[in-house]
JSON list of C-alpha atoms in Angstrom, two decimals:
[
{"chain": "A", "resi": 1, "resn": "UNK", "atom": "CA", "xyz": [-9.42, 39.58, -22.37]},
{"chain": "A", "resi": 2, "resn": "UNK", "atom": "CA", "xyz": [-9.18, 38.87, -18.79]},
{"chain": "A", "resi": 3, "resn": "UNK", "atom": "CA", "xyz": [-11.68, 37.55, -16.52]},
{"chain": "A", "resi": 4, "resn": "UNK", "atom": "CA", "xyz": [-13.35, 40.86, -14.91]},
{"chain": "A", "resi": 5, "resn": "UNK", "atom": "CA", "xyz": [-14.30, 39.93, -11.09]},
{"chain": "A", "resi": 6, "resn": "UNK", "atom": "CA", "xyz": [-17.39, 41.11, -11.76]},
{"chain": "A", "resi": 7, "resn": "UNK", "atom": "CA", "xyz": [-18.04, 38.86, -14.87]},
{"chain": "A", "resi": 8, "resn": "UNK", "atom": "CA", "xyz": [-20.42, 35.85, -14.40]},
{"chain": "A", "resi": 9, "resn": "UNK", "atom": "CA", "xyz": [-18.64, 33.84, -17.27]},
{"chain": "A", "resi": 10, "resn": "UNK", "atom": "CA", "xyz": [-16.00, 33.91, -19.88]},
{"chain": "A", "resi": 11, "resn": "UNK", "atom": "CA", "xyz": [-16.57, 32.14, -23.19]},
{"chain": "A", "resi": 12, "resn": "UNK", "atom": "CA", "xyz": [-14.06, 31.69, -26.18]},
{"chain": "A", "resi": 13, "resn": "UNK", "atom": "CA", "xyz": [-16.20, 30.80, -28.98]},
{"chain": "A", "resi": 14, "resn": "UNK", "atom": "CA", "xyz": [-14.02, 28.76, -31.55]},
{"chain": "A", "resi": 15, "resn": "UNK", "atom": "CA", "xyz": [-15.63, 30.00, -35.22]},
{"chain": "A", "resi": 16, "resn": "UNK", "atom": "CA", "xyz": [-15.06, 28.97, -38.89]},
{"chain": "A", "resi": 17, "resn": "UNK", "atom": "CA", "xyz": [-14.83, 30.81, -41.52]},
{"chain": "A", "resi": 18, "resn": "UNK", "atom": "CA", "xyz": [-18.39, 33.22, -42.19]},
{"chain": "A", "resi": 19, "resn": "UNK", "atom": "CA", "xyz": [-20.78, 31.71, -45.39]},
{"chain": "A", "resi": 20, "resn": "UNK", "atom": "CA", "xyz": [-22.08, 33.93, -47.32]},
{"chain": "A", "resi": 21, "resn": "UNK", "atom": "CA", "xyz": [-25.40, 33.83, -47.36]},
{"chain": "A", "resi": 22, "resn": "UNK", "atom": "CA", "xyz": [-27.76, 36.57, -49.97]},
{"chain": "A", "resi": 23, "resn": "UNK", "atom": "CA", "xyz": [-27.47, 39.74, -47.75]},
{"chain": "A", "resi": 24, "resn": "UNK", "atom": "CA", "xyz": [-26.34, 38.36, -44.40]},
{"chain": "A", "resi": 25, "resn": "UNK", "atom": "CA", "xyz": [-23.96, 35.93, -43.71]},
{"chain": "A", "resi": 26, "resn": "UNK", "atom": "CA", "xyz": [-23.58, 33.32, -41.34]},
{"chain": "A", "resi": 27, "resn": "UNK", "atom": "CA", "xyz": [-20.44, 31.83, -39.16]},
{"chain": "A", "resi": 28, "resn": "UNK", "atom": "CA", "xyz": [-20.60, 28.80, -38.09]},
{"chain": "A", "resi": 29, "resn": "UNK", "atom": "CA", "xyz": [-19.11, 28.19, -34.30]},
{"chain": "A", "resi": 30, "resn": "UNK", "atom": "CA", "xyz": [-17.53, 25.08, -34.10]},
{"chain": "A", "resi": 31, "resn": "UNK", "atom": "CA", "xyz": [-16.78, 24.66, -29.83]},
{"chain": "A", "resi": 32, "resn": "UNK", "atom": "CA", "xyz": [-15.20, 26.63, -27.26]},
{"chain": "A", "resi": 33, "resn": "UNK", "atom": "CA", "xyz": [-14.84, 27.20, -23.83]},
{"chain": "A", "resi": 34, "resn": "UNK", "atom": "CA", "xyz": [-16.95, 28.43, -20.90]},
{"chain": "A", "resi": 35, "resn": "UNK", "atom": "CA", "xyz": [-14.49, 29.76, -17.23]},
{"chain": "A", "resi": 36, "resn": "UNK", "atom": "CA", "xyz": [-15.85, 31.72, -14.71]},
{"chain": "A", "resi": 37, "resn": "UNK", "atom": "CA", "xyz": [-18.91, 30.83, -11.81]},
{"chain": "A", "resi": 38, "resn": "UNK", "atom": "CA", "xyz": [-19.52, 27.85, -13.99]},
{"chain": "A", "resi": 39, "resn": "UNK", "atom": "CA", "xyz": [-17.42, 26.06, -16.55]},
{"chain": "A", "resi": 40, "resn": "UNK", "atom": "CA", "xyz": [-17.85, 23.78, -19.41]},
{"chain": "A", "resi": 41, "resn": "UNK", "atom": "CA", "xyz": [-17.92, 23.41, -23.17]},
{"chain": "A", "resi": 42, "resn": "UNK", "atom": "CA", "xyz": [-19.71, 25.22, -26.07]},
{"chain": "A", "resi": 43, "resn": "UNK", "atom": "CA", "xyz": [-21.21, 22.44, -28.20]},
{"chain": "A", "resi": 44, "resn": "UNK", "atom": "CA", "xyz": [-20.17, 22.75, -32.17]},
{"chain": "A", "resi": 45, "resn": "UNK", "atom": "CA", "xyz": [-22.92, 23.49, -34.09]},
{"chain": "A", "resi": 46, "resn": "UNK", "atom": "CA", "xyz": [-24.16, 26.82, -33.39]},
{"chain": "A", "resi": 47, "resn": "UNK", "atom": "CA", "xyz": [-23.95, 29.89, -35.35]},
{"chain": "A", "resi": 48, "resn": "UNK", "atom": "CA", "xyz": [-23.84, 33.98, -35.79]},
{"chain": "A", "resi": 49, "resn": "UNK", "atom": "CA", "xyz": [-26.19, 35.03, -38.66]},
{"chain": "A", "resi": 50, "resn": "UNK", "atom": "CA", "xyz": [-24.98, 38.63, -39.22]},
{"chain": "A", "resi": 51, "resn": "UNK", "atom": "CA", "xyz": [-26.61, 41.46, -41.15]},
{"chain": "A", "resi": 52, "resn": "UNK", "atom": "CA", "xyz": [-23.81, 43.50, -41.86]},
{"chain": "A", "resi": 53, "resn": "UNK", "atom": "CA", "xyz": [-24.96, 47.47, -42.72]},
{"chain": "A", "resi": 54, "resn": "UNK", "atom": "CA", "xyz": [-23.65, 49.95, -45.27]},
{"chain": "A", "resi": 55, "resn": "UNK", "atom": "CA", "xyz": [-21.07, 51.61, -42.50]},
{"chain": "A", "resi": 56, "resn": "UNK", "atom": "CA", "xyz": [-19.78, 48.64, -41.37]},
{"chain": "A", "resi": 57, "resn": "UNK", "atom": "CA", "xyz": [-22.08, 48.26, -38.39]},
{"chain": "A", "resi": 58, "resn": "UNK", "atom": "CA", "xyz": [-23.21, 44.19, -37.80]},
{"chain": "A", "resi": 59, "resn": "UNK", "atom": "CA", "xyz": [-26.00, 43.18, -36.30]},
{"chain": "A", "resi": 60, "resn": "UNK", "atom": "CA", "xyz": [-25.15, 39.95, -34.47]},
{"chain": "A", "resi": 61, "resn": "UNK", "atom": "CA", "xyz": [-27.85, 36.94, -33.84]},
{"chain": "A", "resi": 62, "resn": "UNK", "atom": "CA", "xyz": [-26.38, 34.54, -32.45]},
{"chain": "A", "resi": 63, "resn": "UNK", "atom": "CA", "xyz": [-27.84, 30.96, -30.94]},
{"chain": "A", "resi": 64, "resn": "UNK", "atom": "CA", "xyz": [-25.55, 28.24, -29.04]},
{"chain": "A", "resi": 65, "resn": "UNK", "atom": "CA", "xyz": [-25.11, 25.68, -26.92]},
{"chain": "A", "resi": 66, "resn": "UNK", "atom": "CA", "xyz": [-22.96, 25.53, -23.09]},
{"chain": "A", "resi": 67, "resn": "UNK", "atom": "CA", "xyz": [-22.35, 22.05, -21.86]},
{"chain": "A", "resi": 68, "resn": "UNK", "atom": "CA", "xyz": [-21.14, 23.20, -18.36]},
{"chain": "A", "resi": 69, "resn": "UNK", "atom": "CA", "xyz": [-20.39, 21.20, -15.33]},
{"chain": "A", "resi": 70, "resn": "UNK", "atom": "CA", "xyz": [-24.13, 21.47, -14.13]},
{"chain": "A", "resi": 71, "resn": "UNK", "atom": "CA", "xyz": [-25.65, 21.26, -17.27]},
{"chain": "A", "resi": 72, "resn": "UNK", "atom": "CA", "xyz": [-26.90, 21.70, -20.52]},
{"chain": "A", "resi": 73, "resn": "UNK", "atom": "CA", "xyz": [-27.86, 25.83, -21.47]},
{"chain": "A", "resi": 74, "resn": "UNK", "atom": "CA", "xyz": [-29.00, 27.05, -24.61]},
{"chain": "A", "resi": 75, "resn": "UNK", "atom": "CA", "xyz": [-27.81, 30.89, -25.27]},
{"chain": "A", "resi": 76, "resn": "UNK", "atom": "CA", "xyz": [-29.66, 33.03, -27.76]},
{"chain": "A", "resi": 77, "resn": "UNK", "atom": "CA", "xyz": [-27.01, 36.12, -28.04]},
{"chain": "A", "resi": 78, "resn": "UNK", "atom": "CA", "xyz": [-27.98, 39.53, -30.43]},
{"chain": "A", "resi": 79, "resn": "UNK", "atom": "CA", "xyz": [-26.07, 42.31, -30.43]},
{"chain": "A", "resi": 80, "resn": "UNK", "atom": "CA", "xyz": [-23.73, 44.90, -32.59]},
{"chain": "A", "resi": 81, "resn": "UNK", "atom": "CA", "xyz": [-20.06, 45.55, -33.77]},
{"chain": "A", "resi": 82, "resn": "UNK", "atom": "CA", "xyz": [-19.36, 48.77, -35.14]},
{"chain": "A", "resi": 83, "resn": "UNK", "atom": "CA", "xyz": [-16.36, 50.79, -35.02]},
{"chain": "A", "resi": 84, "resn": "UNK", "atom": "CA", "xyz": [-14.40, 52.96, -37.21]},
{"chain": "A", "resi": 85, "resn": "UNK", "atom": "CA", "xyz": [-13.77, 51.98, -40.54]},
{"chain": "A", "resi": 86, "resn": "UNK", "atom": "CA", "xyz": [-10.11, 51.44, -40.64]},
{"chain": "A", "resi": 87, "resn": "UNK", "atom": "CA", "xyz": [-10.40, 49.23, -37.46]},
{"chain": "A", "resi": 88, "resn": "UNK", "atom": "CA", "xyz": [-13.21, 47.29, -39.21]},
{"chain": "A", "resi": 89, "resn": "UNK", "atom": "CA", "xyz": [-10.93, 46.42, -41.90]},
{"chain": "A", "resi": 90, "resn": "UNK", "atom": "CA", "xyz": [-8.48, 45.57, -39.53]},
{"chain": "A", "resi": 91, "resn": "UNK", "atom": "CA", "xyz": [-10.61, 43.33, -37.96]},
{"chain": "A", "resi": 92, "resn": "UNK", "atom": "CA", "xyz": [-12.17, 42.00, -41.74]},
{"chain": "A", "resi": 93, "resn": "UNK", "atom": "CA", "xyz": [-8.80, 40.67, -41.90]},
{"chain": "A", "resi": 94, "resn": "UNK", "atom": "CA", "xyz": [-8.17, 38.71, -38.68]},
{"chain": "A", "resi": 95, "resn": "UNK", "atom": "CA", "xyz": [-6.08, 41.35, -36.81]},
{"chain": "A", "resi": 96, "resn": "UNK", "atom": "CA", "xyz": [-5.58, 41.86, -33.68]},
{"chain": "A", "resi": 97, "resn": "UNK", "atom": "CA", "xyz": [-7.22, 44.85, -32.33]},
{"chain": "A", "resi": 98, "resn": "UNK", "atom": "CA", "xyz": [-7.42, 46.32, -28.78]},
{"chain": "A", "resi": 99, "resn": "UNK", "atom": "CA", "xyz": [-11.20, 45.81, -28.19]},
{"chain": "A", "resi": 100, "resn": "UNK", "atom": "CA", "xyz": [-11.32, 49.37, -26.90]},
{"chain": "A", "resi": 101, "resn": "UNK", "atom": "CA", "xyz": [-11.45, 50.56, -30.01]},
{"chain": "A", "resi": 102, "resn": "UNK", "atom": "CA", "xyz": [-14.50, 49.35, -31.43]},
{"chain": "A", "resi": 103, "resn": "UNK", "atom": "CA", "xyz": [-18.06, 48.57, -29.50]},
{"chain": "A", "resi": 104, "resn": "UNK", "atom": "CA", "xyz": [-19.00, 45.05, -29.60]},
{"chain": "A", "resi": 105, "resn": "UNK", "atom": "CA", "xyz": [-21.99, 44.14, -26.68]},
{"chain": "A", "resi": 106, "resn": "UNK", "atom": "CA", "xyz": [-24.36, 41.42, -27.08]},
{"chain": "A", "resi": 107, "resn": "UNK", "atom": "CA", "xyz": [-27.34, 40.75, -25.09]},
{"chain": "A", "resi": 108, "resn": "UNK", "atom": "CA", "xyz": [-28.21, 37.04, -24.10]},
{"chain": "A", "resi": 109, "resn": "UNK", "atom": "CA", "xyz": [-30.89, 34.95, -22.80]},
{"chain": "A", "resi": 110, "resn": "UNK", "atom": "CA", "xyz": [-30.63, 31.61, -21.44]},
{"chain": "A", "resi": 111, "resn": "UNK", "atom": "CA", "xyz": [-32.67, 28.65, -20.88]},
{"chain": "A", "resi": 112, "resn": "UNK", "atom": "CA", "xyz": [-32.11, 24.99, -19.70]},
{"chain": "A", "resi": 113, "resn": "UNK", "atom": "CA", "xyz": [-33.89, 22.40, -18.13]},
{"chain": "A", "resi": 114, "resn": "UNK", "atom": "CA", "xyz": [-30.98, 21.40, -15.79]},
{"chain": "A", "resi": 115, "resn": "UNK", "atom": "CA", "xyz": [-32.22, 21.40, -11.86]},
{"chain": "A", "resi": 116, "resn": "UNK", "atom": "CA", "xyz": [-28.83, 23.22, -10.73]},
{"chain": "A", "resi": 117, "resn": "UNK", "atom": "CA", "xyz": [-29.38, 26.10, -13.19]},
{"chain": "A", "resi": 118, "resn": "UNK", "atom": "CA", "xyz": [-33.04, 27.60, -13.39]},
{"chain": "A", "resi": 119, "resn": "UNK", "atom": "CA", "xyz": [-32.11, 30.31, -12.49]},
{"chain": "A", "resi": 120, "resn": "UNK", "atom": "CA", "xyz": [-30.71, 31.30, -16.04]},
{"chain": "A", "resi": 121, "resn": "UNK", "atom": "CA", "xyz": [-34.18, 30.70, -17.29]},
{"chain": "A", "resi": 122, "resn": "UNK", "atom": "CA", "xyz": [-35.05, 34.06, -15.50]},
{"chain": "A", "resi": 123, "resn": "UNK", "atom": "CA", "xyz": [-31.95, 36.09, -16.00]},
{"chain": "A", "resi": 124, "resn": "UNK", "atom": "CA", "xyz": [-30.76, 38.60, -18.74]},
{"chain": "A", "resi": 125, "resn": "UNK", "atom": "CA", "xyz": [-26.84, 38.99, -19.37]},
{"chain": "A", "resi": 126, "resn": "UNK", "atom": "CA", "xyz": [-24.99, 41.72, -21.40]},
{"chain": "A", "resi": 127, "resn": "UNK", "atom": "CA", "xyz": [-21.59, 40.58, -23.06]},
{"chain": "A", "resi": 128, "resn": "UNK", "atom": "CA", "xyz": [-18.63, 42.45, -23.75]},
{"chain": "A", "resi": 129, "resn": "UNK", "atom": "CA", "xyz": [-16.64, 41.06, -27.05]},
{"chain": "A", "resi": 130, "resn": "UNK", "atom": "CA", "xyz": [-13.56, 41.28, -28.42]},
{"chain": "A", "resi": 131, "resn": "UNK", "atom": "CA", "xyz": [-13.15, 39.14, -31.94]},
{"chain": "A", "resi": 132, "resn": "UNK", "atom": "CA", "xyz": [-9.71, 37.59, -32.60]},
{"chain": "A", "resi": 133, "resn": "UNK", "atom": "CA", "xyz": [-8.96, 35.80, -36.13]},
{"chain": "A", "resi": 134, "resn": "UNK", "atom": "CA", "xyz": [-10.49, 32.61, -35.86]},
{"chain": "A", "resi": 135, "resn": "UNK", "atom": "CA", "xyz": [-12.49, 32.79, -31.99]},
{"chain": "A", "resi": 136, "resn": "UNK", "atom": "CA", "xyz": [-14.41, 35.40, -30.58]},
{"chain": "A", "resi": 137, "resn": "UNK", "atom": "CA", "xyz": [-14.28, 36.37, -26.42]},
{"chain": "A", "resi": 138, "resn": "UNK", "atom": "CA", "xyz": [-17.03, 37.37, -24.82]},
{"chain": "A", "resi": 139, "resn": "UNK", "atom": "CA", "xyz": [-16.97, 38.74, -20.83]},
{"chain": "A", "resi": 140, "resn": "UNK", "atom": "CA", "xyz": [-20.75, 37.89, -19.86]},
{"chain": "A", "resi": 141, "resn": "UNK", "atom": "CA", "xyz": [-22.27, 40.02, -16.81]},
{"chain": "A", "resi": 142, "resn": "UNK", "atom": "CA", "xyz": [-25.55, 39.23, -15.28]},
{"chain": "A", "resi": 143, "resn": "UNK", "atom": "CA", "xyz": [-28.12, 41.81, -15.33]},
{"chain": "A", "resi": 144, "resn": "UNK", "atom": "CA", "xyz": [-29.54, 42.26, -11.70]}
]
């Protein structure tokens, strides 16, 4: 995935491998990397707690951290990943897939104390993903 023009950031979220977890399951992300109108690091330690449904369809809920060149930002990210059901296996099994061929958005909220960057605190963001084998990309674009 390329860097639209229009795209307020681009982060590559390094992930491990998901934990199961009763009905849901949970994948850890363990760093990554934040280009675009601001750049930085995304702190290990955050996490996507998925409920996946009977057709495939996840329901992402994700909550991170961006160390970027300004400052510290705390992301809270939910979302879905559905597709059709061949391309979801493909995917299940760390393919590559043209991300055109299955819907992954997210929608994110920010917040951070850092003087530079308030105004994330009043700013909503839709993503669009693409998930790789062991990092997912997301294109961010602020809402106006």
């Amino acid at each position: 995935m390329n860097l639209s023009p229009d795209a307020l950031l681009e982060l590559t979220l390094a992930v491990a491998s998901p934990v199961e977890v009763a009905d849901r399951r949970c994948i850890p992300i363990t760093g990554g990397v934040v280009i675009g109108a601001y750049n930085g690091i995304v702190l290990p330690g955050g996490a996507d707690w998925q409920q996946i449904a009977a057709d495939g369809t996840i329901e992402i809920d994700a909550h991170y951290v961006l160390e970027l060149t300004e400052g510290t930002v705390e992301v809270e990210s939910r979302g879905l990943r559905h597709g059709p059901a061949d391309v979801l296996a493909r995917l299940a099994k760390g393919e590559i897939i043209d991300p055109s061929l299955y819907y992954f958005r997210t929608a994110l909220r920010f917040k951070t104390a850092a003087p530079g960057l308030h105004h994330f605190n009043h700013r909503l963001a839709i993503s669009k993903g693409e998930r790789l084998a062991n990092t997912v990309r997301l294109a961010i674009y602020e809402v106006m």
